[in-house]
Short mmCIF file of C-alpha atoms (C1' of nucleotides) in Angstrom, two decimals:
data_model
loop_
_atom_site.label_atom_id
_atom_site.label_comp_id
_atom_site.label_asym_id
_atom_site.label_seq_id
_atom_site.Cartn_x
_atom_site.Cartn_y
_atom_site.Cartn_z
CA MET A 1 -11.41 -3.67 4.75
CA PRO A 2 -8.93 -6.53 4.83
CA THR A 3 -5.42 -5.62 5.82
CA VAL A 4 -2.40 -6.15 3.54
CA SER A 5 -1.48 -9.15 5.56
CA VAL A 6 -4.87 -10.71 5.26
CA GLU A 7 -4.89 -10.04 1.56
CA ASN A 8 -1.62 -11.85 1.17
CA TYR A 9 -3.06 -14.90 2.92
CA LEU A 10 -6.22 -14.92 0.80
CA LYS A 11 -4.10 -14.62 -2.33
CA ALA A 12 -1.94 -17.49 -1.23
CA ILE A 13 -4.89 -19.74 -0.56
CA LEU A 14 -6.47 -18.90 -3.91
CA HIS A 15 -3.26 -19.76 -5.62
CA LEU A 16 -2.92 -23.06 -3.82
CA GLN A 17 -6.48 -24.02 -4.33
CA ASP A 18 -6.22 -23.24 -8.02
CA GLY A 19 -9.30 -24.61 -9.59
CA ASP A 20 -9.55 -27.72 -7.56
CA GLY A 21 -11.85 -26.85 -4.69
CA ASP A 22 -10.16 -29.00 -2.08
CA ARG A 23 -8.69 -27.82 1.16
CA VAL A 24 -5.27 -26.22 1.48
CA SER A 25 -2.93 -27.15 4.34
CA THR A 26 -1.71 -24.65 6.93
CA THR A 27 1.95 -25.42 6.13
CA ALA A 28 1.44 -24.91 2.42
CA VAL A 29 -0.03 -21.51 3.09
CA ALA A 30 2.67 -20.72 5.57
CA GLU A 31 5.32 -21.45 2.96
CA LYS A 32 3.59 -19.34 0.38
CA VAL A 33 3.30 -16.29 2.56
CA GLY A 34 6.66 -16.78 4.16
CA ALA A 35 5.37 -17.08 7.71
CA THR A 36 5.66 -19.89 10.28
CA PRO A 37 2.94 -22.46 10.48
CA ALA A 38 2.16 -21.16 13.95
CA SER A 39 1.45 -17.68 12.71
CA THR A 40 -0.49 -19.04 9.81
CA SER A 41 -2.59 -21.27 12.05
CA ALA A 42 -3.66 -18.16 14.00
CA MET A 43 -4.37 -16.36 10.78
CA MET A 44 -6.58 -19.16 9.48
CA THR A 45 -8.68 -18.85 12.55
CA ARG A 46 -9.03 -15.15 12.07
CA LEU A 47 -9.94 -15.64 8.36
CA GLY A 48 -12.52 -18.20 9.44
CA ASP A 49 -13.99 -15.82 12.00
CA ARG A 50 -14.42 -13.22 9.32
CA GLY A 51 -16.14 -15.65 6.99
CA TRP A 52 -13.45 -15.71 4.33
CA VAL A 53 -12.53 -19.31 4.69
CA GLU A 54 -13.97 -22.53 6.03
CA HIS A 55 -11.47 -23.79 8.57
CA GLU A 56 -11.66 -27.37 9.78
CA ARG A 57 -9.21 -27.70 12.58
CA TYR A 58 -6.23 -29.85 11.58
CA TYR A 59 -7.52 -30.24 8.07
CA GLY A 60 -6.78 -26.93 6.35
CA VAL A 61 -8.91 -24.23 4.80
CA ARG A 62 -11.00 -23.53 1.75
CA LEU A 63 -12.11 -20.13 0.53
CA THR A 64 -15.72 -19.20 1.00
CA GLU A 65 -17.71 -17.38 -1.69
CA LYS A 66 -16.81 -14.09 -0.09
CA GLY A 67 -13.19 -15.03 0.35
CA GLN A 68 -12.89 -16.21 -3.18
CA ARG A 69 -14.33 -12.94 -4.43
CA LEU A 70 -11.85 -10.95 -2.37
CA ALA A 71 -8.92 -13.03 -3.54
CA MET A 72 -9.97 -12.72 -7.22
CA ASP A 73 -10.11 -8.96 -6.84
CA ILE A 74 -6.61 -8.93 -5.54
CA LEU A 75 -5.44 -11.13 -8.35
CA ARG A 76 -7.24 -8.77 -10.80
CA ARG A 77 -5.43 -5.73 -9.48
CA HIS A 78 -2.09 -7.54 -9.40
CA ARG A 79 -2.31 -8.60 -13.02
CA LEU A 80 -3.75 -5.28 -14.28
CA TRP A 81 -0.83 -3.45 -12.64
CA GLU A 82 1.63 -5.88 -14.18
CA ARG A 83 0.19 -5.10 -17.60
CA PHE A 84 0.54 -1.42 -16.83
CA LEU A 85 4.08 -1.71 -15.76
CA VAL A 86 5.14 -3.63 -18.80
CA ASP A 87 2.96 -1.94 -21.44
CA HIS A 88 3.33 1.67 -20.30
CA LEU A 89 6.35 1.96 -18.01
CA GLY A 90 8.66 -0.21 -20.00
CA PHE A 91 9.46 -2.80 -17.35
CA GLU A 92 10.39 -6.29 -18.36
CA TRP A 93 7.96 -9.05 -17.54
CA ASP A 94 10.30 -10.47 -14.91
CA GLN A 95 10.69 -7.13 -12.99
CA VAL A 96 7.08 -6.47 -12.32
CA HIS A 97 5.91 -9.01 -9.80
CA GLU A 98 7.39 -7.45 -6.73
CA ILE A 99 6.02 -3.96 -7.49
CA ALA A 100 2.58 -5.32 -8.44
CA GLU A 101 2.65 -7.15 -5.17
CA GLU A 102 2.43 -3.68 -3.49
CA LEU A 103 0.11 -1.98 -5.93
CA GLU A 104 -2.42 -4.77 -5.71
CA HIS A 105 -3.29 -3.70 -2.16
CA VAL A 106 -4.50 -0.31 -3.21
CA ASP A 107 -8.19 -1.04 -2.90
CA SER A 108 -10.38 1.18 -5.04
CA VAL A 109 -12.97 -0.21 -7.41
CA GLU A 110 -13.06 3.02 -9.35
CA LEU A 111 -9.28 2.98 -9.80
CA THR A 112 -9.23 -0.68 -10.80
CA ASN A 113 -11.96 -0.39 -13.36
CA ARG A 114 -10.49 2.75 -14.87
CA LEU A 115 -7.10 1.17 -15.08
CA ASP A 116 -8.69 -1.78 -16.72
CA ALA A 117 -10.27 0.43 -19.30
CA PHE A 118 -7.05 2.38 -19.79
CA LEU A 119 -5.26 -0.91 -20.56
CA GLY A 120 -7.95 -1.87 -23.06
CA PHE A 121 -9.54 -4.60 -20.94
CA PRO A 122 -6.65 -7.02 -21.35
CA LYS A 123 -7.41 -10.71 -20.93
CA LEU A 124 -3.88 -11.80 -20.00
CA ASP A 125 -1.05 -10.48 -17.88
CA PRO A 126 2.49 -10.29 -19.15
CA HIS A 127 3.11 -13.90 -18.01
CA GLY A 128 0.14 -15.16 -19.98
CA ASP A 129 -2.11 -15.64 -16.94
CA ALA A 130 -5.71 -14.65 -17.21
CA ILE A 131 -6.91 -11.35 -15.65
CA PRO A 132 -10.14 -11.57 -13.68
CA GLY A 133 -12.86 -9.14 -14.78
CA PRO A 134 -14.67 -6.68 -12.48
CA ASN A 135 -17.18 -9.45 -11.57
CA GLY A 136 -14.50 -11.46 -9.93
CA ARG A 137 -14.41 -14.18 -12.62
CA PHE A 138 -12.03 -14.86 -15.44
CA ARG A 139 -13.09 -13.37 -18.67
CA SER A 140 -13.94 -15.54 -21.61
CA VAL A 141 -10.91 -16.28 -23.62
CA ALA A 142 -11.54 -15.58 -27.26
CA ALA A 143 -12.77 -18.70 -28.96
CA ARG A 144 -9.81 -20.24 -30.67
CA THR A 145 -6.64 -18.90 -29.13
CA LEU A 146 -3.17 -19.95 -30.06
CA LEU A 147 -1.96 -22.39 -27.48
CA ALA A 148 1.09 -20.13 -27.12
CA GLU A 149 -1.13 -17.42 -25.86
CA ALA A 150 -3.55 -19.37 -23.76
CA PRO A 151 -3.69 -18.73 -20.01
CA ARG A 152 -2.62 -21.32 -17.55
CA ASN A 153 -4.88 -23.56 -15.56
CA LEU A 154 -7.76 -23.66 -17.93
CA ASP A 155 -9.18 -26.82 -19.52
CA LEU A 156 -8.39 -26.48 -23.18
CA VAL A 157 -9.27 -28.55 -26.25
CA VAL A 158 -7.30 -28.60 -29.48
CA VAL A 159 -9.59 -27.27 -32.26
CA GLY A 160 -7.26 -26.67 -35.18
CA VAL A 161 -3.74 -26.18 -36.57
CA VAL A 162 -2.27 -23.09 -38.13
CA ASP A 163 0.12 -24.90 -40.46
CA GLY A 164 -1.45 -27.96 -41.99
CA GLY A 165 1.75 -29.17 -43.65
CA ASP A 166 2.51 -32.88 -43.60
CA ALA A 167 5.58 -32.62 -41.51
CA PHE A 168 3.81 -30.79 -38.72
CA LEU A 169 0.80 -33.08 -38.67
CA ARG A 170 3.13 -36.12 -38.57
CA HIS A 171 4.92 -34.51 -35.66
CA LEU A 172 1.64 -34.03 -33.86
CA GLY A 173 0.98 -37.71 -34.38
CA VAL A 174 4.26 -38.61 -32.75
CA LEU A 175 3.38 -36.36 -29.81
CA GLY A 176 0.01 -38.00 -29.57
CA ILE A 177 -1.87 -34.81 -30.25
CA GLU A 178 -4.99 -34.70 -32.39
CA LEU A 179 -8.09 -32.57 -32.89
CA GLY A 180 -10.07 -32.92 -29.67
CA SER A 181 -7.16 -33.57 -27.38
CA ARG A 182 -7.73 -31.95 -24.05
CA LEU A 183 -4.98 -30.32 -22.17
CA THR A 184 -4.03 -27.65 -19.56
CA VAL A 185 -1.16 -25.25 -19.58
CA ILE A 186 0.85 -25.75 -16.34
CA GLU A 187 3.77 -23.49 -16.84
CA ARG A 188 5.11 -21.06 -19.48
CA HIS A 189 8.86 -20.84 -19.96
CA ALA A 190 9.75 -17.26 -20.46
CA PHE A 191 12.95 -17.93 -22.32
CA ASP A 192 11.46 -19.30 -25.49
CA GLY A 193 7.71 -19.63 -24.78
CA SER A 194 7.76 -23.38 -24.55
CA LEU A 195 4.97 -24.76 -22.41
CA VAL A 196 4.65 -27.38 -19.81
CA VAL A 197 1.22 -29.01 -20.32
CA ARG A 198 -0.79 -31.87 -18.92
CA PHE A 199 -2.96 -33.83 -21.31
CA ASP A 200 -6.48 -34.90 -20.32
CA ASN A 201 -6.44 -36.25 -16.86
CA SER A 202 -3.01 -37.84 -17.21
CA GLU A 203 -0.69 -37.30 -14.27
CA GLU A 204 2.39 -36.72 -16.30
CA GLN A 205 3.38 -33.37 -17.52
CA GLN A 206 4.89 -32.78 -20.93
CA LEU A 207 6.92 -30.12 -22.58
CA LEU A 208 5.73 -28.58 -25.88
CA ALA A 209 8.27 -26.71 -28.01
CA PRO A 210 7.43 -23.15 -29.09
CA GLY A 211 7.02 -24.19 -32.70
CA VAL A 212 4.20 -26.47 -31.73
CA CYS A 213 2.46 -24.13 -29.35
CA GLU A 214 2.38 -21.39 -32.00
CA ARG A 215 0.64 -23.67 -34.51
CA LEU A 216 -2.15 -25.04 -32.36
CA TRP A 217 -5.53 -23.44 -32.03
CA VAL A 218 -7.22 -24.21 -28.72
CA ASP A 219 -10.45 -23.36 -27.10
CA GLN A 220 -11.86 -23.69 -23.61
CA SER A 221 -13.44 -27.06 -23.09
CA ASN A 222 -15.15 -26.07 -19.92
CA PRO A 223 -17.13 -22.90 -20.47
CA SER A 224 -19.36 -23.27 -17.37
CA PRO A 225 -17.63 -20.90 -14.99
CA VAL A 226 -16.87 -18.38 -17.68
CA ILE A 227 -19.00 -15.32 -17.91
CA VAL A 228 -18.41 -12.64 -20.49
CA PHE A 229 -17.53 -9.30 -19.00
CA PRO A 230 -20.92 -7.58 -18.66
CA GLU A 231 -21.33 -4.13 -20.23
CA SER A 232 -23.06 -2.70 -17.19
CA GLU A 233 -20.04 -3.23 -14.98
CA SER A 234 -17.65 -1.62 -17.44
CA PRO A 235 -16.44 1.79 -16.43
CA ASN A 236 -17.20 4.90 -18.50
CA MET B 1 11.61 0.91 5.24
CA PRO B 2 9.19 3.23 7.02
CA THR B 3 5.70 1.86 7.57
CA VAL B 4 2.63 3.40 6.11
CA SER B 5 1.79 4.96 9.43
CA VAL B 6 5.25 6.44 9.81
CA GLU B 7 5.05 7.83 6.29
CA ASN B 8 1.80 9.55 7.13
CA TYR B 9 3.33 11.28 10.11
CA LEU B 10 6.30 12.40 8.14
CA LYS B 11 4.11 13.73 5.46
CA ALA B 12 2.00 15.63 8.01
CA ILE B 13 5.09 17.21 9.61
CA LEU B 14 6.47 18.27 6.20
CA HIS B 15 3.08 19.82 5.40
CA LEU B 16 2.97 21.68 8.64
CA GLN B 17 6.58 22.87 8.48
CA ASP B 18 5.96 24.08 4.97
CA GLY B 19 8.96 26.15 4.18
CA ASP B 20 9.41 27.71 7.56
CA GLY B 21 11.89 25.54 9.35
CA ASP B 22 10.43 25.96 12.80
CA ARG B 23 9.09 23.23 14.97
CA VAL B 24 5.72 21.73 14.70
CA SER B 25 3.62 20.98 17.77
CA THR B 26 2.47 17.49 18.73
CA THR B 27 -1.17 18.54 18.73
CA ALA B 28 -0.94 19.98 15.24
CA VAL B 29 0.54 16.78 13.94
CA ALA B 30 -2.06 14.75 15.85
CA GLU B 31 -4.85 16.71 14.16
CA LYS B 32 -3.34 16.33 10.73
CA VAL B 33 -2.98 12.53 10.89
CA GLY B 34 -6.20 12.06 12.80
CA ALA B 35 -4.70 10.48 15.96
CA THR B 36 -4.72 11.54 19.60
CA PRO B 37 -1.88 13.69 20.94
CA ALA B 38 -0.92 10.76 23.14
CA SER B 39 -0.38 8.46 20.19
CA THR B 40 1.38 11.18 18.32
CA SER B 41 3.69 11.86 21.21
CA ALA B 42 4.73 8.26 21.20
CA MET B 43 5.23 8.37 17.50
CA MET B 44 7.34 11.52 17.74
CA THR B 45 9.69 9.72 20.08
CA ARG B 46 9.98 6.76 17.66
CA LEU B 47 10.64 9.14 14.68
CA GLY B 48 13.30 10.80 16.81
CA ASP B 49 14.89 7.46 17.65
CA ARG B 50 15.15 6.61 13.95
CA GLY B 51 16.70 9.98 13.15
CA TRP B 52 13.87 11.38 11.07
CA VAL B 53 12.98 14.29 13.34
CA GLU B 54 14.64 16.32 16.08
CA HIS B 55 12.32 16.02 18.99
CA GLU B 56 12.66 18.49 21.92
CA ARG B 57 10.39 17.26 24.61
CA TYR B 58 7.42 19.57 25.13
CA TYR B 59 8.48 21.76 22.19
CA GLY B 60 7.55 19.77 19.11
CA VAL B 61 9.50 18.30 16.21
CA ARG B 62 11.41 19.35 13.19
CA LEU B 63 12.34 17.14 10.27
CA THR B 64 15.99 16.12 9.88
CA GLU B 65 17.71 16.01 6.57
CA LYS B 66 16.85 12.33 6.32
CA GLY B 67 13.29 12.84 7.39
CA GLN B 68 12.80 15.67 5.02
CA ARG B 69 14.09 13.55 2.16
CA LEU B 70 11.76 10.72 3.00
CA ALA B 71 8.80 13.10 3.28
CA MET B 72 9.63 14.76 -0.03
CA ASP B 73 9.72 11.35 -1.68
CA ILE B 74 6.33 10.56 -0.36
CA LEU B 75 5.02 13.92 -1.61
CA ARG B 76 6.62 13.19 -5.01
CA ARG B 77 4.89 9.91 -5.31
CA HIS B 78 1.61 11.38 -4.15
CA ARG B 79 1.65 14.17 -6.74
CA LEU B 80 2.91 11.98 -9.57
CA TRP B 81 0.08 9.54 -8.97
CA GLU B 82 -2.42 12.40 -8.90
CA ARG B 83 -1.18 13.49 -12.30
CA PHE B 84 -1.54 9.93 -13.58
CA LEU B 85 -5.07 9.59 -12.31
CA VAL B 86 -6.17 12.79 -13.85
CA ASP B 87 -4.21 12.70 -17.09
CA HIS B 88 -4.59 9.09 -17.95
CA LEU B 89 -7.47 7.59 -16.04
CA GLY B 90 -9.87 10.47 -16.48
CA PHE B 91 -10.43 11.31 -12.83
CA GLU B 92 -11.40 14.79 -11.81
CA TRP B 93 -8.90 16.72 -9.79
CA ASP B 94 -10.99 16.51 -6.73
CA GLN B 95 -11.35 12.75 -6.73
CA VAL B 96 -7.76 11.76 -6.72
CA HIS B 97 -6.50 12.71 -3.32
CA GLU B 98 -7.71 9.71 -1.48
CA ILE B 99 -6.45 7.19 -4.01
CA ALA B 100 -3.12 8.89 -4.28
CA GLU B 101 -2.93 8.70 -0.50
CA GLU B 102 -2.67 4.95 -0.93
CA LEU B 103 -0.54 4.80 -4.01
CA GLU B 104 2.05 7.11 -2.46
CA HIS B 105 3.08 4.34 -0.07
CA VAL B 106 4.25 2.02 -2.79
CA ASP B 107 7.89 2.52 -2.36
CA SER B 108 9.98 1.73 -5.48
CA VAL B 109 12.43 4.21 -6.89
CA GLU B 110 12.32 2.50 -10.20
CA LEU B 111 8.55 2.72 -10.37
CA THR B 112 8.50 6.33 -9.34
CA ASN B 113 11.10 7.43 -11.86
CA ARG B 114 9.53 5.55 -14.69
CA LEU B 115 6.10 6.94 -13.83
CA ASP B 116 7.67 10.40 -13.78
CA ALA B 117 9.06 9.84 -17.24
CA PHE B 118 5.78 8.35 -18.49
CA LEU B 119 4.01 11.54 -17.29
CA GLY B 120 6.53 13.73 -19.10
CA PHE B 121 8.33 14.94 -15.95
CA PRO B 122 5.51 17.18 -14.88
CA LYS B 123 6.24 20.17 -12.65
CA LEU B 124 2.83 20.55 -11.13
CA ASP B 125 0.18 18.23 -9.79
CA PRO B 126 -3.48 18.71 -10.81
CA HIS B 127 -3.99 21.18 -7.95
CA GLY B 128 -1.13 23.36 -9.10
CA ASP B 129 1.27 22.23 -6.36
CA ALA B 130 4.87 21.59 -7.31
CA ILE B 131 6.10 17.97 -7.77
CA PRO B 132 9.50 17.15 -6.18
CA GLY B 133 12.05 15.68 -8.48
CA PRO B 134 13.99 12.41 -7.90
CA ASN B 135 16.48 14.34 -5.94
CA GLY B 136 13.94 15.19 -3.25
CA ARG B 137 13.76 18.89 -4.18
CA PHE B 138 11.24 20.88 -6.04
CA ARG B 139 12.12 21.32 -9.67
CA SER B 140 12.88 24.67 -11.02
CA VAL B 141 9.71 26.31 -12.19
CA ALA B 142 10.13 27.62 -15.74
CA ALA B 143 11.37 31.16 -15.58
CA ARG B 144 8.38 33.37 -16.09
CA THR B 145 5.24 31.43 -15.30
CA LEU B 146 1.74 32.76 -15.35
CA LEU B 147 0.76 33.44 -11.79
CA ALA B 148 -2.33 31.39 -12.51
CA GLU B 149 -0.12 28.38 -13.03
CA ALA B 150 2.43 28.98 -10.34
CA PRO B 151 2.73 26.43 -7.44
CA ARG B 152 1.86 27.37 -3.91
CA ASN B 153 4.24 28.27 -1.22
CA LEU B 154 6.97 29.63 -3.36
CA ASP B 155 8.41 33.12 -3.10
CA LEU B 156 7.49 34.74 -6.36
CA VAL B 157 8.20 38.08 -7.99
CA VAL B 158 6.09 39.85 -10.58
CA VAL B 159 8.24 40.15 -13.75
CA GLY B 160 5.72 41.14 -16.39
CA VAL B 161 2.16 41.44 -17.62
CA VAL B 162 0.50 39.66 -20.47
CA ASP B 163 -1.98 42.39 -21.42
CA GLY B 164 -0.41 45.78 -21.11
CA GLY B 165 -3.65 47.66 -21.74
CA ASP B 166 -4.27 50.84 -19.70
CA ALA B 167 -7.31 49.49 -17.89
CA PHE B 168 -5.42 46.49 -16.64
CA LEU B 169 -2.39 48.44 -15.53
CA ARG B 170 -4.56 50.92 -13.76
CA HIS B 171 -6.30 48.02 -11.97
CA LEU B 172 -2.91 46.71 -10.87
CA GLY B 173 -2.17 50.09 -9.43
CA VAL B 174 -5.40 49.94 -7.47
CA LEU B 175 -4.39 46.55 -6.13
CA GLY B 176 -0.93 47.83 -5.24
CA ILE B 177 0.78 45.49 -7.65
CA GLU B 178 3.82 46.55 -9.72
CA LEU B 179 6.84 45.01 -11.40
CA GLY B 180 9.02 43.60 -8.63
CA SER B 181 6.17 42.97 -6.21
CA ARG B 182 6.85 39.85 -4.22
CA LEU B 183 4.19 37.40 -3.25
CA THR B 184 3.33 33.81 -2.43
CA VAL B 185 0.40 31.76 -3.52
CA ILE B 186 -1.40 30.50 -0.40
CA GLU B 187 -4.41 28.83 -1.96
CA ARG B 188 -5.95 28.19 -5.27
CA HIS B 189 -9.76 28.12 -5.60
CA ALA B 190 -10.72 25.31 -7.88
CA PHE B 191 -14.01 26.88 -8.89
CA ASP B 192 -12.62 29.70 -11.00
CA GLY B 193 -8.89 29.63 -10.46
CA SER B 194 -8.81 32.70 -8.30
CA LEU B 195 -5.86 32.78 -5.90
CA VAL B 196 -5.33 33.65 -2.27
CA VAL B 197 -1.94 35.34 -2.06
CA ARG B 198 0.24 37.06 0.47
CA PHE B 199 2.29 39.99 -0.60
CA ASP B 200 5.87 40.44 0.61
CA ASN B 201 6.05 39.76 4.27
CA SER B 202 2.64 41.24 4.93
CA GLU B 203 0.48 39.24 7.34
CA GLU B 204 -2.73 39.79 5.47
CA GLN B 205 -3.88 37.51 2.70
CA GLN B 206 -5.54 38.85 -0.40
CA LEU B 207 -7.69 37.44 -3.12
CA LEU B 208 -6.74 37.83 -6.75
CA ALA B 209 -9.36 37.37 -9.39
CA PRO B 210 -8.71 34.91 -12.24
CA GLY B 211 -8.44 37.71 -14.80
CA VAL B 212 -5.56 39.16 -12.90
CA CYS B 213 -3.78 35.88 -12.26
CA GLU B 214 -3.83 34.98 -15.92
CA ARG B 215 -2.18 38.20 -16.90
CA LEU B 216 0.71 38.29 -14.58
CA TRP B 217 4.11 36.75 -15.29
CA VAL B 218 6.04 35.72 -12.18
CA ASP B 219 9.28 34.11 -11.44
CA GLN B 220 10.83 32.60 -8.35
CA SER B 221 12.49 35.23 -6.26
CA ASN B 222 14.37 32.72 -4.12
CA PRO B 223 16.28 30.37 -6.40
CA SER B 224 18.68 29.16 -3.71
CA PRO B 225 17.07 25.81 -2.83
CA VAL B 226 16.14 25.02 -6.38
CA ILE B 227 18.20 22.64 -8.36
CA VAL B 228 17.37 21.71 -11.84
CA PHE B 229 16.56 18.09 -12.31
CA PRO B 230 19.94 16.44 -13.03
CA GLU B 231 20.21 14.33 -16.21
CA SER B 232 22.05 11.58 -14.49
CA GLU B 233 19.16 10.84 -12.17
CA SER B 234 16.64 10.69 -14.94
CA PRO B 235 15.38 7.25 -15.94
CA ASN B 236 15.92 5.87 -19.46
"C1'" DT C 1 -1.96 -51.86 16.11
"C1'" DT C 2 1.21 -49.68 18.34
"C1'" DT C 3 5.11 -46.73 17.59
"C1'" DA C 4 7.31 -43.10 14.95
"C1'" DA C 5 7.12 -39.03 12.11
"C1'" DT C 6 4.73 -35.13 10.60
"C1'" DT C 7 1.46 -31.49 10.91
"C1'" DT C 8 -1.28 -28.31 13.45
"C1'" DT C 9 -2.43 -25.90 17.26
"C1'" DT C 10 -1.61 -23.71 21.75
"C1'" DA C 11 0.98 -20.96 25.04
"C1'" DG C 12 3.75 -17.29 25.92
"C1'" DC C 13 6.31 -13.27 24.42
"C1'" DC C 14 7.38 -9.20 21.31
"C1'" DT C 15 6.58 -4.99 18.39
"C1'" DT C 16 3.87 -1.41 16.21
"C1'" DG C 17 0.33 1.51 16.54
"C1'" DT C 18 -3.71 2.89 18.73
"C1'" DC C 19 -6.67 4.48 22.73
"C1'" DT C 20 -8.22 6.67 27.49
"C1'" DA C 21 -7.08 8.58 31.85
"C1'" DA C 22 -3.89 10.65 34.73
"C1'" DA C 23 0.41 13.16 35.69
"C1'" DA C 24 3.85 16.66 34.47
"C1'" DA C 25 5.46 20.58 32.11
"C1'" DT C 26 4.69 24.90 29.82
"C1'" DA C 27 2.03 29.05 28.86
"C1'" DA C 28 -1.50 32.39 30.14
"C1'" DA C 29 -3.97 35.23 33.24
"C1'" DT C 30 -5.25 37.33 37.09
"C1'" DA D 1 3.77 35.57 41.62
"C1'" DT D 2 0.50 32.30 41.89
"C1'" DT D 3 -3.31 30.26 40.17
"C1'" DT D 4 -5.54 28.58 35.97
"C1'" DA D 5 -5.57 26.73 31.51
"C1'" DT D 6 -3.38 24.31 27.88
"C1'" DT D 7 -0.25 21.11 25.98
"C1'" DT D 8 2.59 17.18 26.20
"C1'" DT D 9 4.00 13.13 28.07
"C1'" DT D 10 3.46 8.89 30.83
"C1'" DA D 11 0.96 4.81 32.34
"C1'" DG D 12 -1.64 1.08 31.33
"C1'" DA D 13 -4.56 -1.62 27.90
"C1'" DC D 14 -5.69 -3.57 23.64
"C1'" DA D 15 -5.63 -5.54 18.80
"C1'" DA D 16 -3.07 -7.32 14.84
"C1'" DG D 17 0.76 -10.04 13.35
"C1'" DG D 18 4.66 -12.24 14.06
"C1'" DC D 19 8.09 -15.70 16.46
"C1'" DT D 20 9.82 -19.83 19.31
"C1'" DA D 21 9.01 -23.81 21.95
"C1'" DA D 22 5.99 -27.23 23.55
"C1'" DA D 23 1.70 -29.88 23.33
"C1'" DA D 24 -1.89 -32.26 20.72
"C1'" DA D 25 -3.78 -34.42 16.71
"C1'" DT D 26 -3.20 -36.78 12.52
"C1'" DT D 27 -0.70 -39.74 9.25
"C1'" DA D 28 2.69 -43.09 8.13
"C1'" DA D 29 5.39 -47.05 9.22
"C1'" DA D 30 6.90 -50.97 11.26
#
DNA sequence: TTTAATTTTTAGCCTTGTCTAAAAATAAAT
DNA sequence: ATTTATTTTTAGACAAGGCTAAAAATTAAA
């Protein structure tokens, strides 16, 4: 039902909201979609009229339940297609965004679910970002993931180390990391897999070298919004 | 470059022209795309302005070289996606048209060529219609195809029979079919694979039962516009 | 707290694609 | 050869999205 343009706005808002449920400014959305604030303002009104965002004049927008669901579906399609492009068509991870940007607008639940099954119900896209399930929520990440493979923007807790050697544990001490440390992956550098993370509620971001990320087991520390992909919604 | 709407018009015109290079009427196009003749008339003018059709006022349109190429690319994408949906996502042949109708508008040469390779450079879509190659022309059909597997709308010639038993040959005689008979497949009935064909330049169409179609070897009788898929344009 | 800077919205215009109703051209039929 | 029927185009409107320039509201600064 929503047009391509509308879908792009919804996606942008979801991206800018990103966990925190606070409002997103018109200008921020405008920059994200590459339109002028004027055009965006008009669009925000339209999205509000259709019940996809709450729009408080002069104070930005926030996705409604319905809007959030729509946006998550778009994100789901985007990331599934990225997986397809990389896993089956041999694209590199950095060539797929643009194409997935088009494919994501093909709106067929049947298609999406079958593609999902074809890909083996992947949890992460080629950039390491989580893929929403058919219920519009992120799938549960396997308990104990390597930090190197954890999706971004999830609250994580360090639950173990792969290599318990003295040198590594001492290094962790220097970094201020211990069992129970809480962190979130902000960014993943494609070049070497090093991660930009933020610990606990600290404001500062920190870089973790690949060698560290590959030796840390993490788990989600905030399981509340996570629902395991229900059988009944699975295709086939 | 062309919009989705424009692509749909080009596709409709290609479909209506269908081999014969004569002009297509505004009303016919309108019906095909599901628009009014008025809207279509306006669109024909726009297509003419952009050099995709020759538009003779009151006498319909004909695709230009450029327009034909665009339309063939759309058809290529459509039919490749149909193959993908059936071969890899487990759709039935009669469920894929609508979805392919959307996928065909994702315009990326890289994507299309890689998909083509992934599918094994198929010659026919799930309905038995020929898939254009990356050069915008139909690929050469393998010399000697079973009539049952030949694409529609090609000039074919009967070059052999599979089962040379007396009964079958006598039956061919009754049907007026012999070596060298020229025919074109008009329609393929999905139910049992029986074909509606037109012999030579005869106006009347004729139904051929599956048992006959599966025992006749045919070849293209008009190889002029057929160019074998060139290596250089193949991906990977 | 009043002025300055920034952000958001409004106003007005444009393009694409669509429609209906009416006019013009072509084709068919008497 | 005219009238009748059909097809195509034009005219005029509308909705979605987009832009620029200007006005209004909010935030920051002096």
